[in-house]
PDB file of C-alpha atoms in Angstrom:
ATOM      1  CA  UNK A   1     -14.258  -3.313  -9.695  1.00 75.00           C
ATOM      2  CA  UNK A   2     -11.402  -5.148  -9.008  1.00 85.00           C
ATOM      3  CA  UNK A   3     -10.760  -7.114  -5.727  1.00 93.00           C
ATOM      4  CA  UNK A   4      -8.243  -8.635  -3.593  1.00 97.00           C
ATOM      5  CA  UNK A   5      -8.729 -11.533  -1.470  1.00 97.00           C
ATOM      6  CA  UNK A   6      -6.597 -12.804   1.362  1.00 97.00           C
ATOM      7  CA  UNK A   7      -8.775 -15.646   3.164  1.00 94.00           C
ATOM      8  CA  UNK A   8      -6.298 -16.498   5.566  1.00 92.00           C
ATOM      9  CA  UNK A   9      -5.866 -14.023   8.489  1.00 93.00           C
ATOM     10  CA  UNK A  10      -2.589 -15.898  10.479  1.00 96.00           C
ATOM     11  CA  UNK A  11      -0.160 -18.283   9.686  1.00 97.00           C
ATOM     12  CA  UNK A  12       2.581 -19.797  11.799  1.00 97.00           C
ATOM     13  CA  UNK A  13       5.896 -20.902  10.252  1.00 98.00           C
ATOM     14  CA  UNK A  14       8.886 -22.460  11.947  1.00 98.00           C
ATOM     15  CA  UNK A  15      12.214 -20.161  11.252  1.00 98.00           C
ATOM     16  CA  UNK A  16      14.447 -21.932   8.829  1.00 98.00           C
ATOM     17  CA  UNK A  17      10.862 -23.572   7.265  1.00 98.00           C
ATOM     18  CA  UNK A  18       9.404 -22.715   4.175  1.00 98.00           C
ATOM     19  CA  UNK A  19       5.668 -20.676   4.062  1.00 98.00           C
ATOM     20  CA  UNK A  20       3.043 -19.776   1.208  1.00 98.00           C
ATOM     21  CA  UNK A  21       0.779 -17.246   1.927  1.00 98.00           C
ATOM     22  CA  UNK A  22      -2.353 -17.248  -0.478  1.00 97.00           C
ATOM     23  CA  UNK A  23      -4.012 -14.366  -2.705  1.00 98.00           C
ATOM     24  CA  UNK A  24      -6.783 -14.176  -5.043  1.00 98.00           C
ATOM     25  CA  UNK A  25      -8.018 -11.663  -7.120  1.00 97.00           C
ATOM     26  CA  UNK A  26     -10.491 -10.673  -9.107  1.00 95.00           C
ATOM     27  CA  UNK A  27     -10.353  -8.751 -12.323  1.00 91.00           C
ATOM     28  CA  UNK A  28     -11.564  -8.096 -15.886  1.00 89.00           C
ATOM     29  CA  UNK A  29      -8.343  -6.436 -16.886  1.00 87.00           C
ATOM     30  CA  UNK A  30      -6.109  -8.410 -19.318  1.00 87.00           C
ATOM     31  CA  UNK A  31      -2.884  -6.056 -17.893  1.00 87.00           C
ATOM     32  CA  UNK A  32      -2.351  -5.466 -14.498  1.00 90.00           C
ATOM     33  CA  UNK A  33       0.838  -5.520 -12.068  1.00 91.00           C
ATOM     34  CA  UNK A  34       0.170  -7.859  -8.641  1.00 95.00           C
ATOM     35  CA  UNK A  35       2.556  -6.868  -5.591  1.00 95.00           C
ATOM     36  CA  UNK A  36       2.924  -8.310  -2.359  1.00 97.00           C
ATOM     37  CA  UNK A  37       4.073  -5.653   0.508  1.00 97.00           C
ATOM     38  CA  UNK A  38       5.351  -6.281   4.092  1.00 97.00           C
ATOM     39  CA  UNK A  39       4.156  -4.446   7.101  1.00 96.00           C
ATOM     40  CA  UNK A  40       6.732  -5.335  10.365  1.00 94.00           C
ATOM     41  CA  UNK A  41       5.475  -3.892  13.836  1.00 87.00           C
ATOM     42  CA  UNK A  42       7.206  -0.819  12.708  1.00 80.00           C
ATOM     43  CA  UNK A  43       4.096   0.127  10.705  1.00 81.00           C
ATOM     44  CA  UNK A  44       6.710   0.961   7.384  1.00 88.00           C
ATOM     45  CA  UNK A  45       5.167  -0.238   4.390  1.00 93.00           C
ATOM     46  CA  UNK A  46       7.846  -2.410   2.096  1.00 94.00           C
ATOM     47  CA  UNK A  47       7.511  -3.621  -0.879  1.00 94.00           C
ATOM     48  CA  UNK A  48       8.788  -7.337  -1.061  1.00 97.00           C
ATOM     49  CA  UNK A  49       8.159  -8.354  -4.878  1.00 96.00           C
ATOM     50  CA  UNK A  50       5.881  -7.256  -8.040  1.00 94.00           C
ATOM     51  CA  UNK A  51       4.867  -9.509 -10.836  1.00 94.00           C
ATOM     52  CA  UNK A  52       3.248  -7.926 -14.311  1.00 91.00           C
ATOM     53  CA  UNK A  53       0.724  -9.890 -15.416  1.00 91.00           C
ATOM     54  CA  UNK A  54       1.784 -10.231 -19.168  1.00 89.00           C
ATOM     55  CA  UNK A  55       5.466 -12.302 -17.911  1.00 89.00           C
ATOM     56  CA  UNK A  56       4.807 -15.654 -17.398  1.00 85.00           C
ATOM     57  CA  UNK A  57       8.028 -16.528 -15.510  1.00 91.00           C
ATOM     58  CA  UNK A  58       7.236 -15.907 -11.790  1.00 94.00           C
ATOM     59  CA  UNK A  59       9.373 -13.191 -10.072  1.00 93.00           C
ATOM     60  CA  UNK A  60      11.750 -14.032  -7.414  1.00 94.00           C
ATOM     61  CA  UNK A  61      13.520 -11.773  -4.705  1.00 93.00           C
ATOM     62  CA  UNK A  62      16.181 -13.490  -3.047  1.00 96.00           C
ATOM     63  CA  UNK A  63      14.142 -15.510  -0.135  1.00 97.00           C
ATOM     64  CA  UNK A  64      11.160 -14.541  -1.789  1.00 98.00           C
ATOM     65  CA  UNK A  65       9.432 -16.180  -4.800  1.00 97.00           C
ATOM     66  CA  UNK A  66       5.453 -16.085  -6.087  1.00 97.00           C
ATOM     67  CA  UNK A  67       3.141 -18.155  -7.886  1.00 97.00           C
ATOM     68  CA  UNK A  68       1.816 -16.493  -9.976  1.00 97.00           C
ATOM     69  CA  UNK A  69      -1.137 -18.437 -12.103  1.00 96.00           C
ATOM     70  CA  UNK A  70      -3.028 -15.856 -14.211  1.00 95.00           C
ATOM     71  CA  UNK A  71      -5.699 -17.767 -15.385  1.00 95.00           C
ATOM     72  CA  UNK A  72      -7.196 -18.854 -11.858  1.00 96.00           C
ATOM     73  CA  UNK A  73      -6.065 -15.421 -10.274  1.00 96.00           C
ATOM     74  CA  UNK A  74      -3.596 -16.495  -7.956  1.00 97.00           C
ATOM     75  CA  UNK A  75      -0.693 -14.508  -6.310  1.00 97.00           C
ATOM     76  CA  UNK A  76       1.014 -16.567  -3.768  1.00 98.00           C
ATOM     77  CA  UNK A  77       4.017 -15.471  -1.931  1.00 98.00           C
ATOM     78  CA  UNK A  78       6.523 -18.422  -1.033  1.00 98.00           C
ATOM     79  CA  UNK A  79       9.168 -17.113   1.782  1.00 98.00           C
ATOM     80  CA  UNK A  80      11.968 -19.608   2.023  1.00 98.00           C
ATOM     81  CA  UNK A  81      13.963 -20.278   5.028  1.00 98.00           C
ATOM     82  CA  UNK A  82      11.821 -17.826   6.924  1.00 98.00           C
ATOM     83  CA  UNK A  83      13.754 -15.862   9.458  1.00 97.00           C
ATOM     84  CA  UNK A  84      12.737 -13.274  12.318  1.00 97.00           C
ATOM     85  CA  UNK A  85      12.695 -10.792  10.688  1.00 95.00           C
ATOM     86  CA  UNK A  86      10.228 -11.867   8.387  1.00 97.00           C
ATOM     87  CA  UNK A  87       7.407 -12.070  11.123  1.00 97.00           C
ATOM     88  CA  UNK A  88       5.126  -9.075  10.149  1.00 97.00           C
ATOM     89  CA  UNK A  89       1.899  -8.597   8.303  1.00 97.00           C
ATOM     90  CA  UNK A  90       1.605  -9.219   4.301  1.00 98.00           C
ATOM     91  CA  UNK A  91      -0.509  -7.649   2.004  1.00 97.00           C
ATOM     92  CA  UNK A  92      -1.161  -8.308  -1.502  1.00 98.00           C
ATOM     93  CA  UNK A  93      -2.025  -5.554  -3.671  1.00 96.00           C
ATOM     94  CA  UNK A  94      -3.331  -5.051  -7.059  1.00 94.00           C
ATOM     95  CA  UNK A  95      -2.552  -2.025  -9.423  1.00 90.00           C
ATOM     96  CA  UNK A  96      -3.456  -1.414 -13.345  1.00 81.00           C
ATOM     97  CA  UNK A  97      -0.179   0.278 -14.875  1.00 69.00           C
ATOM     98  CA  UNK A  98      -2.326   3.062 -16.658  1.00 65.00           C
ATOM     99  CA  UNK A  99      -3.681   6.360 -15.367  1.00 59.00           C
ATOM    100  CA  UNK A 100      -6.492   7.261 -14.429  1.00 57.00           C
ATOM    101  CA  UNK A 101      -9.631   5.575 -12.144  1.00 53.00           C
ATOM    102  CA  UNK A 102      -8.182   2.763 -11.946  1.00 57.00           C
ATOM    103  CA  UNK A 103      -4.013   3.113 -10.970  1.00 68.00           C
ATOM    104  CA  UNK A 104      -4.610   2.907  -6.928  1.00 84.00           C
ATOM    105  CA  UNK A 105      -2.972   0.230  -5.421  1.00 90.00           C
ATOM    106  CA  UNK A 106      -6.367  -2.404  -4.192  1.00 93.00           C
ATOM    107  CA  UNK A 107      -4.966  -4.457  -1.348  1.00 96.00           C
ATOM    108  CA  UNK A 108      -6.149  -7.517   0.646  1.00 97.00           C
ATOM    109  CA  UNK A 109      -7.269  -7.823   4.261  1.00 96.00           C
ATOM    110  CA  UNK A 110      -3.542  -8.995   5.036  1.00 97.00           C
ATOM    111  CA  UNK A 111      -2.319 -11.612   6.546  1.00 97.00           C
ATOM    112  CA  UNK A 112      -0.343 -11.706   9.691  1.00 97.00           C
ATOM    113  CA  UNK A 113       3.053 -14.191  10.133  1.00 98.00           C
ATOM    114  CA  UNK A 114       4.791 -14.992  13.164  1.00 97.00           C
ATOM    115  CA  UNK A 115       8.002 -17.133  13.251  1.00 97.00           C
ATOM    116  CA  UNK A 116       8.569 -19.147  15.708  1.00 97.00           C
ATOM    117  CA  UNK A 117      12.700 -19.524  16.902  1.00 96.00           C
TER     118      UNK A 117
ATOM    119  CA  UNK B   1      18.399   8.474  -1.606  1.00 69.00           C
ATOM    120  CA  UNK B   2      16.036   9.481   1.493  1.00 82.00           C
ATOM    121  CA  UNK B   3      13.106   7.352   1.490  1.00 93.00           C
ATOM    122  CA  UNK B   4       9.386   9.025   2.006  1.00 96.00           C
ATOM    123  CA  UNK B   5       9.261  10.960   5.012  1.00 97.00           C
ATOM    124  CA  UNK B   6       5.697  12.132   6.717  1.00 97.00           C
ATOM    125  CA  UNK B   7       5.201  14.696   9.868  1.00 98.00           C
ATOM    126  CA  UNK B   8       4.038  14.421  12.233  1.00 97.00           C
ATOM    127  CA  UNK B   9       4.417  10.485  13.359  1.00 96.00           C
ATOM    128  CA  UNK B  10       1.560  10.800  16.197  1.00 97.00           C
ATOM    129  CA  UNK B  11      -1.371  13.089  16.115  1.00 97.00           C
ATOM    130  CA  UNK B  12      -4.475  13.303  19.098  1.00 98.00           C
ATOM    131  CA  UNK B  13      -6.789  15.267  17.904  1.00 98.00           C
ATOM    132  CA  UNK B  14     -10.367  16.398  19.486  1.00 98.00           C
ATOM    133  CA  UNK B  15     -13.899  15.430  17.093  1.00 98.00           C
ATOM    134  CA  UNK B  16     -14.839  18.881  15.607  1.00 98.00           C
ATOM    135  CA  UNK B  17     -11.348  19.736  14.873  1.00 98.00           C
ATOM    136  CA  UNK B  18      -9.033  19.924  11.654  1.00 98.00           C
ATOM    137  CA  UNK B  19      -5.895  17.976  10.632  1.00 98.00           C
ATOM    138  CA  UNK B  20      -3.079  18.799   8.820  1.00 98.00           C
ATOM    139  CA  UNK B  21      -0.933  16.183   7.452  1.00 98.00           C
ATOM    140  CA  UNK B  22       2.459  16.403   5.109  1.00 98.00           C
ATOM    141  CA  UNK B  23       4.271  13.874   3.118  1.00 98.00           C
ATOM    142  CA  UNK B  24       7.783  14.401   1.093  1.00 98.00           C
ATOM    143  CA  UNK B  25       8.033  11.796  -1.591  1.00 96.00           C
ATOM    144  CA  UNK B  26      11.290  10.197  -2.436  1.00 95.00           C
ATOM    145  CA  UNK B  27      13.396  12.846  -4.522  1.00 94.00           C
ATOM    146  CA  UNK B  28      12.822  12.518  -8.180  1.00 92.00           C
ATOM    147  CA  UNK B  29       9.354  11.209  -7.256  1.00 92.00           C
ATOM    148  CA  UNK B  30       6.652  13.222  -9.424  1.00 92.00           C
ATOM    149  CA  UNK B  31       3.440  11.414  -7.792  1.00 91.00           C
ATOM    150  CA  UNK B  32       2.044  11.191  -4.269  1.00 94.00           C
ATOM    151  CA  UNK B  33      -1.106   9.115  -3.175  1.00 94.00           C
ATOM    152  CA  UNK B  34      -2.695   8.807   0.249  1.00 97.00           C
ATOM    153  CA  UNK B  35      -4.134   5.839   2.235  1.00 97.00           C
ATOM    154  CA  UNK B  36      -6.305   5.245   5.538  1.00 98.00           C
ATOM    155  CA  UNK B  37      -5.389   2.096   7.110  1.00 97.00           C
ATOM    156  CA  UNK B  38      -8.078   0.997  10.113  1.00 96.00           C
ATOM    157  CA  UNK B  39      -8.287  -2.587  11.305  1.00 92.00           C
ATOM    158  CA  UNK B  40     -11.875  -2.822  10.129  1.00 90.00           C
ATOM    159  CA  UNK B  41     -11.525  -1.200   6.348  1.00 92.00           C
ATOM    160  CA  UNK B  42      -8.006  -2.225   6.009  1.00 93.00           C
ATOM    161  CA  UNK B  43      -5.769  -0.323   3.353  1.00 96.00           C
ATOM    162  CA  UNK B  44      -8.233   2.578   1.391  1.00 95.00           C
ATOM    163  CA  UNK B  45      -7.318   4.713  -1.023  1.00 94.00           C
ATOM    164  CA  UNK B  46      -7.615   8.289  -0.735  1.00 96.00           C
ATOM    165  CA  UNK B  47      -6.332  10.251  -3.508  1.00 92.00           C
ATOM    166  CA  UNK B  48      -3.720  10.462  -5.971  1.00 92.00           C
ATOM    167  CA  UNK B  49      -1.200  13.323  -6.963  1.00 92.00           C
ATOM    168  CA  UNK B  50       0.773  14.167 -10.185  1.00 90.00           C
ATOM    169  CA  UNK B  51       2.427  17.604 -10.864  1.00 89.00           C
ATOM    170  CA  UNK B  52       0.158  19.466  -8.568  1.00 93.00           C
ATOM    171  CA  UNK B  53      -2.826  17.673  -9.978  1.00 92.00           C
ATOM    172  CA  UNK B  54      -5.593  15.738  -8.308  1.00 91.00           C
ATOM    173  CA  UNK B  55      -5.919  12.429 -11.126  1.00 88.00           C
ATOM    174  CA  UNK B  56      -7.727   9.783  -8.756  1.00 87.00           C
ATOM    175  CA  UNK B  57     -10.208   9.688  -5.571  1.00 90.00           C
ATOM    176  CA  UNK B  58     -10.907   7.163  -3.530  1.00 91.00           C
ATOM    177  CA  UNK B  59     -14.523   6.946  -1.873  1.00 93.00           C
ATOM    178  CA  UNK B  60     -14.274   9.334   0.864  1.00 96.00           C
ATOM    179  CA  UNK B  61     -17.005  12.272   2.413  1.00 97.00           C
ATOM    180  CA  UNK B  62     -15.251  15.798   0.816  1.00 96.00           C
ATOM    181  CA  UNK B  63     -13.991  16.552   4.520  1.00 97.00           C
ATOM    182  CA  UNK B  64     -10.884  14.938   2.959  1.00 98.00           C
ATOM    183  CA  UNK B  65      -9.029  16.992   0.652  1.00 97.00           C
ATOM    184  CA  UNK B  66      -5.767  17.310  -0.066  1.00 97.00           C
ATOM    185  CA  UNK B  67      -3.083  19.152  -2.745  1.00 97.00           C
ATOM    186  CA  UNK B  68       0.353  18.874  -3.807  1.00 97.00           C
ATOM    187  CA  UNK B  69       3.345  21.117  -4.119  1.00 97.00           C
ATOM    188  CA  UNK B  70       5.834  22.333  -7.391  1.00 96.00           C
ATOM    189  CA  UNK B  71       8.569  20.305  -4.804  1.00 95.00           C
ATOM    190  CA  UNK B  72       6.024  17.769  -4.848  1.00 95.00           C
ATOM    191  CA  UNK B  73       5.618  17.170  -1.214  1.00 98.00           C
ATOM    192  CA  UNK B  74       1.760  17.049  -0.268  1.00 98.00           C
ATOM    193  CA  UNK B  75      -0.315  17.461   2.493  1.00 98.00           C
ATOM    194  CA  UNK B  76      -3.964  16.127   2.862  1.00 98.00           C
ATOM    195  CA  UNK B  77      -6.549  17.920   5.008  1.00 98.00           C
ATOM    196  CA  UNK B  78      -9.342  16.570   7.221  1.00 98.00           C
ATOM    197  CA  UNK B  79     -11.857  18.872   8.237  1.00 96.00           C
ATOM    198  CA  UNK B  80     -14.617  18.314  11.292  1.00 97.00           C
ATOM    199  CA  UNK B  81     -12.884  15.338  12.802  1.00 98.00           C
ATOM    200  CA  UNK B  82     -14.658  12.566  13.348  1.00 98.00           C
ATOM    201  CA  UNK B  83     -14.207   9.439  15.616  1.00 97.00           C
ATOM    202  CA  UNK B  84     -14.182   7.096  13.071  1.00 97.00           C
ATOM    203  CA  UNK B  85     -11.223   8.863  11.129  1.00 98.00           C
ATOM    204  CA  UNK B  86      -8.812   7.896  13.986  1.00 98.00           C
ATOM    205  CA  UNK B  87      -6.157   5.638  11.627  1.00 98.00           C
ATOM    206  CA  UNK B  88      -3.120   5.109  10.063  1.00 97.00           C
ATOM    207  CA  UNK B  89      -2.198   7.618   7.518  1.00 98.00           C
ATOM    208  CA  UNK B  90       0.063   5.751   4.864  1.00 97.00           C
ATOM    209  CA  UNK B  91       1.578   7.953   1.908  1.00 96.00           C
ATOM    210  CA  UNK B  92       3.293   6.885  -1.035  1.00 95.00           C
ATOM    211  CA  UNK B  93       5.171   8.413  -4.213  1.00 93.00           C
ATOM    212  CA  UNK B  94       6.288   6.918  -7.437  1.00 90.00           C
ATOM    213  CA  UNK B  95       8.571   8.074 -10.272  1.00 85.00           C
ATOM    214  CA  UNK B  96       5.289   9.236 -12.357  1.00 77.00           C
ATOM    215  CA  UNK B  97       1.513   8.333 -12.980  1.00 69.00           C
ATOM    216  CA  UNK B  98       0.967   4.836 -14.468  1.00 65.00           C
ATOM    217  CA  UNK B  99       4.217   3.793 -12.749  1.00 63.00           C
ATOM    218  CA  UNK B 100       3.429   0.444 -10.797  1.00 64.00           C
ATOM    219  CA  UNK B 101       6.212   0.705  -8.113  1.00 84.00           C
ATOM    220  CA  UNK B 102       4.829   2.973  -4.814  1.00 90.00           C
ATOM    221  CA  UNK B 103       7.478   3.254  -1.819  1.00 93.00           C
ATOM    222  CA  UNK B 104       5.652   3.842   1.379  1.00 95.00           C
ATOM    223  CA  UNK B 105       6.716   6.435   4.079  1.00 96.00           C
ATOM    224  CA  UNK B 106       6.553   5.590   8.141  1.00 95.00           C
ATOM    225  CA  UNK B 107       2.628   7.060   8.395  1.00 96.00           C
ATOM    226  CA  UNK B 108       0.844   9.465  10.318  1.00 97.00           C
ATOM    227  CA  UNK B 109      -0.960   7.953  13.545  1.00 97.00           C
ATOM    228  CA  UNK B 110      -3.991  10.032  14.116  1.00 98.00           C
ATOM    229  CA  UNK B 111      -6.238   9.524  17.398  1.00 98.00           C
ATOM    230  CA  UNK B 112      -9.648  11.233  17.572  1.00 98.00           C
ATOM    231  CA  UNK B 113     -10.827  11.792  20.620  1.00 97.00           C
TER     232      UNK B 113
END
């Protein structure tokens, strides 16, 4: 079964700063799509960036960027001059892209981020 | 395009009881799939919709059910409430089964008392 692994509950970043928050998996799968979602105080789930596993250029969003390294099982989301409205809690979520057992979305514990002004 | 909208927001509801929650994916949106979200278990997966079709269940007691509709909005039922299913109620569609992209609506807040 596949899991997700987020180790660190909190992190603290100062707005403007730059913060990584870190993700592991674990999987037998060779093809697989890795997400990371944000959760503000709002409760509304958004998604912030995907990477498939077969592209080997990491995916970027604007502020947002990963590290993706496939062969250690990495997902780490890097937020770049972290703002306000970034402070919320991150998840990072695992999905197979075929039908069938396997296609939920497996997420991590989370991890929450505050930014402080 | 309307994002995913789910009724009602807040729910109390006594243990014994039955709930009865709806979702309307995003228009165009073929599949539907439901998760519990609890500060101990974190983000579970419930089950999984596609044309009217049950395809995927998470690990849950068969008090939880659910369906979905030719409009594809769905509703998922909890029968016998108990304590433990107070939670967050998270559903979210995608364009069709396989498809890696979900968009998440606001939830449904459900207190068991």
């Amino acid at each position: 079964a596949q899991t997700v692994t987020q180790s660190q509950p909190e992190m603290s970043v100062q707005e403007a700063e730059t913060v990584t928050l870190s993700c592991t998996y674990d999987t037998s799968e060779s093809d697989y799509y890795l997400f990371w979602y944000k959760q503000p105080p709002s409760r509304q789930m958004i998604l912030v960036i995907r990477q498939e596993a077969y592209k080997q250029q990491n995916a970027t969003e604007n502020r947002f960027s990963v590290n993706f390294q496939k062969a250690a099982k990495s997902f780490s989301l890097k937020i770049s001059d972290s703002q306000l409205g970034d402070a919320a809690m991150y998840f990072c979520a695992y999905r197979q892209p075929h039908t069938g057992a396997n296609s939920k979305l497996t997420f991590g514990k989370g991890i929450t981020l505050s930014v402080r002004p | 395009k309307a994002g995913v909208t789910q009724t009602p927001r807040y729910l109390i509801k006594t243990r014994g009881q039955q709930v009865t929650l709806s979702c309307s994916p995003i228009s165009g949106h073929r599949s539907v799939s439901w998760y519990q979200q609890t500060p101990g278990q974190g983000l579970q997966f419930l089950f999984e919709y596609f044309s009217e079709t049950q395809r995927n269940k998470g690990n849950f007691p068969g008090r939880f059910s659910g369906r979905q509709f030719s409009n594809s909005r769905s509703e998922m039922n909890v029968s016998t409430l108990e304590l433990g299913d107070s939670a967050l109620y998270l559903c979210a569609s995608s364009w069709g089964q396989g498809t890696y992209e979900q968009y998440f609506g606001p939830g449904t807040r459900l207190t068991v008392t």
